[in-house]
PDB file of C-alpha atoms in Angstrom:
ATOM      1  CA  GLN A   1     -13.625 -25.380  12.057  1.00 82.00           C
ATOM      2  CA  VAL A   2     -11.898 -28.689  12.610  1.00 90.00           C
ATOM      3  CA  GLN A   3      -9.350 -30.113  10.350  1.00 94.00           C
ATOM      4  CA  PHE A   4      -7.999 -33.808  10.107  1.00 96.00           C
ATOM      5  CA  VAL A   5      -4.864 -35.219   8.868  1.00 96.00           C
ATOM      6  CA  GLU A   6      -5.205 -38.888   8.466  1.00 97.00           C
ATOM      7  CA  SER A   7      -2.283 -41.285   7.684  1.00 96.00           C
ATOM      8  CA  GLY A   8      -1.037 -44.905   7.959  1.00 97.00           C
ATOM      9  CA  GLY A   9      -3.412 -46.609   5.440  1.00 97.00           C
ATOM     10  CA  GLY A  10      -1.974 -48.846   2.836  1.00 97.00           C
ATOM     11  CA  LEU A  11      -1.826 -52.608   1.677  1.00 98.00           C
ATOM     12  CA  ALA A  12      -1.330 -55.400   4.242  1.00 98.00           C
ATOM     13  CA  GLN A  13      -1.314 -59.102   4.150  1.00 98.00           C
ATOM     14  CA  PRO A  14      -4.046 -61.128   5.847  1.00 98.00           C
ATOM     15  CA  GLY A  15      -2.660 -61.403   9.327  1.00 98.00           C
ATOM     16  CA  GLY A  16      -0.680 -58.313   9.234  1.00 98.00           C
ATOM     17  CA  SER A  17      -0.964 -55.113  10.980  1.00 98.00           C
ATOM     18  CA  LEU A  18      -1.352 -51.321  10.262  1.00 98.00           C
ATOM     19  CA  ARG A  19      -1.412 -48.285  12.489  1.00 98.00           C
ATOM     20  CA  LEU A  20      -3.704 -45.501  11.448  1.00 98.00           C
ATOM     21  CA  SER A  21      -2.941 -41.908  12.811  1.00 98.00           C
ATOM     22  CA  CYS A  22      -5.217 -38.810  12.861  1.00 97.00           C
ATOM     23  CA  VAL A  23      -4.047 -35.393  13.910  1.00 96.00           C
ATOM     24  CA  VAL A  24      -6.703 -33.084  14.606  1.00 94.00           C
ATOM     25  CA  SER A  25      -6.368 -29.126  14.632  1.00 92.00           C
ATOM     26  CA  GLY A  26      -8.543 -26.008  14.559  1.00 86.00           C
ATOM     27  CA  ASN A  27     -11.265 -25.494  17.229  1.00 77.00           C
ATOM     28  CA  THR A  28     -11.008 -28.628  19.276  1.00 74.00           C
ATOM     29  CA  ASP A  29     -12.608 -27.056  22.299  1.00 75.00           C
ATOM     30  CA  GLY A  30     -15.128 -29.425  23.807  1.00 86.00           C
ATOM     31  CA  VAL A  31     -13.952 -32.625  22.445  1.00 89.00           C
ATOM     32  CA  TRP A  32     -15.890 -35.379  23.872  1.00 91.00           C
ATOM     33  CA  SER A  33     -14.674 -38.444  22.099  1.00 93.00           C
ATOM     34  CA  MET A  34     -12.461 -39.454  19.067  1.00 94.00           C
ATOM     35  CA  GLY A  35     -12.224 -42.637  16.995  1.00 96.00           C
ATOM     36  CA  TRP A  36     -12.556 -44.202  13.541  1.00 98.00           C
ATOM     37  CA  GLU A  37     -15.414 -45.128  11.159  1.00 97.00           C
ATOM     38  CA  ARG A  38     -15.052 -47.288   7.909  1.00 98.00           C
ATOM     39  CA  GLU A  39     -16.824 -47.702   4.769  1.00 97.00           C
ATOM     40  CA  ALA A  40     -16.447 -49.951   1.879  1.00 95.00           C
ATOM     41  CA  PRO A  41     -18.377 -49.947  -1.421  1.00 90.00           C
ATOM     42  CA  GLY A  42     -21.885 -51.457  -1.165  1.00 91.00           C
ATOM     43  CA  LYS A  43     -21.510 -51.850   2.681  1.00 92.00           C
ATOM     44  CA  GLN A  44     -22.816 -49.996   5.594  1.00 92.00           C
ATOM     45  CA  ARG A  45     -20.621 -47.334   7.139  1.00 94.00           C
ATOM     46  CA  ASP A  46     -19.701 -48.556  10.564  1.00 96.00           C
ATOM     47  CA  LEU A  47     -18.318 -47.008  13.595  1.00 95.00           C
ATOM     48  CA  VAL A  48     -15.077 -49.034  14.231  1.00 97.00           C
ATOM     49  CA  ALA A  49     -13.730 -47.673  17.485  1.00 97.00           C
ATOM     50  CA  VAL A  50     -14.399 -44.712  19.841  1.00 96.00           C
ATOM     51  CA  THR A  51     -12.708 -43.482  23.085  1.00 94.00           C
ATOM     52  CA  GLY A  52     -13.719 -40.554  25.203  1.00 89.00           C
ATOM     53  CA  GLY A  53     -15.995 -39.394  27.896  1.00 82.00           C
ATOM     54  CA  ASP A  54     -18.218 -42.331  27.638  1.00 83.00           C
ATOM     55  CA  GLY A  55     -15.279 -44.966  27.696  1.00 92.00           C
ATOM     56  CA  THR A  56     -14.040 -47.076  24.830  1.00 96.00           C
ATOM     57  CA  THR A  57     -16.181 -49.191  22.469  1.00 96.00           C
ATOM     58  CA  TYR A  58     -15.409 -51.200  19.369  1.00 97.00           C
ATOM     59  CA  LEU A  59     -17.343 -52.779  16.452  1.00 97.00           C
ATOM     60  CA  ASP A  60     -17.821 -56.531  17.483  1.00 97.00           C
ATOM     61  CA  SER A  61     -15.970 -57.708  14.555  1.00 96.00           C
ATOM     62  CA  VAL A  62     -12.792 -55.860  15.467  1.00 97.00           C
ATOM     63  CA  LYS A  63     -12.942 -55.896  19.153  1.00 96.00           C
ATOM     64  CA  ASP A  64     -10.250 -58.365  19.861  1.00 95.00           C
ATOM     65  CA  ARG A  65      -8.067 -57.167  16.893  1.00 98.00           C
ATOM     66  CA  PHE A  66      -8.117 -53.364  16.911  1.00 98.00           C
ATOM     67  CA  THR A  67      -7.030 -50.854  19.628  1.00 98.00           C
ATOM     68  CA  VAL A  68      -7.802 -47.198  19.644  1.00 97.00           C
ATOM     69  CA  SER A  69      -5.768 -44.815  21.672  1.00 96.00           C
ATOM     70  CA  ARG A  70      -5.171 -40.980  22.006  1.00 94.00           C
ATOM     71  CA  ASP A  71      -2.412 -38.648  22.561  1.00 92.00           C
ATOM     72  CA  PHE A  72      -4.092 -35.699  24.139  1.00 86.00           C
ATOM     73  CA  ALA A  73      -0.995 -33.455  24.074  1.00 86.00           C
ATOM     74  CA  LYS A  74      -0.666 -33.911  20.316  1.00 89.00           C
ATOM     75  CA  ASN A  75      -4.517 -34.007  19.550  1.00 89.00           C
ATOM     76  CA  THR A  76      -4.011 -37.217  17.843  1.00 94.00           C
ATOM     77  CA  VAL A  77      -6.014 -40.529  17.796  1.00 96.00           C
ATOM     78  CA  TYR A  78      -4.530 -43.792  16.558  1.00 97.00           C
ATOM     79  CA  LEU A  79      -5.999 -47.187  15.476  1.00 98.00           C
ATOM     80  CA  GLN A  80      -3.763 -50.126  15.878  1.00 98.00           C
ATOM     81  CA  MET A  81      -5.040 -52.843  13.584  1.00 98.00           C
ATOM     82  CA  ASN A  82      -3.701 -56.335  14.180  1.00 98.00           C
ATOM     83  CA  SER A  83      -4.638 -59.684  12.646  1.00 98.00           C
ATOM     84  CA  LEU A  84      -6.082 -58.010   9.716  1.00 98.00           C
ATOM     85  CA  LYS A  85      -8.702 -59.714   7.499  1.00 97.00           C
ATOM     86  CA  PRO A  86      -9.838 -59.056   3.792  1.00 97.00           C
ATOM     87  CA  GLU A  87     -13.152 -57.956   5.188  1.00 96.00           C
ATOM     88  CA  ASP A  88     -11.330 -55.074   7.030  1.00 97.00           C
ATOM     89  CA  THR A  89     -10.778 -53.532   3.575  1.00 97.00           C
ATOM     90  CA  ALA A  90     -12.391 -50.118   3.465  1.00 98.00           C
ATOM     91  CA  VAL A  91     -11.704 -46.289   3.668  1.00 98.00           C
ATOM     92  CA  TYR A  92     -11.221 -45.445   7.311  1.00 98.00           C
ATOM     93  CA  PHE A  93     -12.360 -41.969   8.551  1.00 98.00           C
ATOM     94  CA  CYS A  94     -11.076 -40.253  11.470  1.00 97.00           C
ATOM     95  CA  TRP A  95     -14.162 -39.274  13.719  1.00 95.00           C
ATOM     96  CA  LEU A  96     -14.602 -36.490  16.363  1.00 94.00           C
ATOM     97  CA  ARG A  97     -17.565 -35.698  18.685  1.00 93.00           C
ATOM     98  CA  THR A  98     -17.633 -32.434  20.494  1.00 91.00           C
ATOM     99  CA  ARG A  99     -20.002 -31.483  23.291  1.00 90.00           C
ATOM    100  CA  SER A 100     -20.994 -27.830  23.814  1.00 88.00           C
ATOM    101  CA  ARG A 101     -21.540 -26.252  27.313  1.00 87.00           C
ATOM    102  CA  THR A 102     -25.216 -26.527  26.689  1.00 90.00           C
ATOM    103  CA  GLY A 103     -24.749 -30.421  26.016  1.00 89.00           C
ATOM    104  CA  ARG A 104     -25.178 -30.357  22.246  1.00 91.00           C
ATOM    105  CA  TYR A 105     -23.142 -32.957  20.361  1.00 92.00           C
ATOM    106  CA  MET A 106     -21.632 -32.231  17.001  1.00 92.00           C
ATOM    107  CA  ASP A 107     -19.734 -34.871  14.916  1.00 93.00           C
ATOM    108  CA  TYR A 108     -16.915 -34.314  12.334  1.00 94.00           C
ATOM    109  CA  TRP A 109     -15.209 -36.552   9.904  1.00 94.00           C
ATOM    110  CA  GLY A 110     -11.859 -36.487   8.133  1.00 96.00           C
ATOM    111  CA  GLN A 111     -11.389 -37.239   4.428  1.00 96.00           C
ATOM    112  CA  GLY A 112     -10.372 -40.916   5.012  1.00 96.00           C
ATOM    113  CA  THR A 113      -7.500 -43.129   4.345  1.00 96.00           C
ATOM    114  CA  GLN A 114      -7.639 -46.382   2.233  1.00 97.00           C
ATOM    115  CA  VAL A 115      -6.961 -49.754   3.911  1.00 98.00           C
ATOM    116  CA  THR A 116      -6.638 -52.795   1.810  1.00 98.00           C
ATOM    117  CA  VAL A 117      -6.057 -56.355   3.065  1.00 98.00           C
ATOM    118  CA  SER A 118      -5.167 -58.805   0.454  1.00 96.00           C
ATOM    119  CA  THR A 119      -2.726 -61.351  -0.785  1.00 92.00           C
TER     120      THR A 119
END
């Protein structure tokens, strides 16, 4: 089993910043990559940022504003969100991908943390 503790969400002004944190515990053997997804009502669920064995990638709309990073010793992944826009409003989900010794990938998600960008 894998458990997630997500924090850092809340309300921000347009142009402001938030920093999301996700602490992963449980069976984290074989972790391949970690990152964040987001989902807003009526909108597609998107992979926002991922970092791991295949490098680091970002959703195009956040590429120059968000930064994903990891603290390997603490099993923690962060998402620094700068220059926030109202369209960034969504529930953000911590995301984990593992890879078995046979090469099988498995994906896991946390419960999510709300980010609201508004005046």
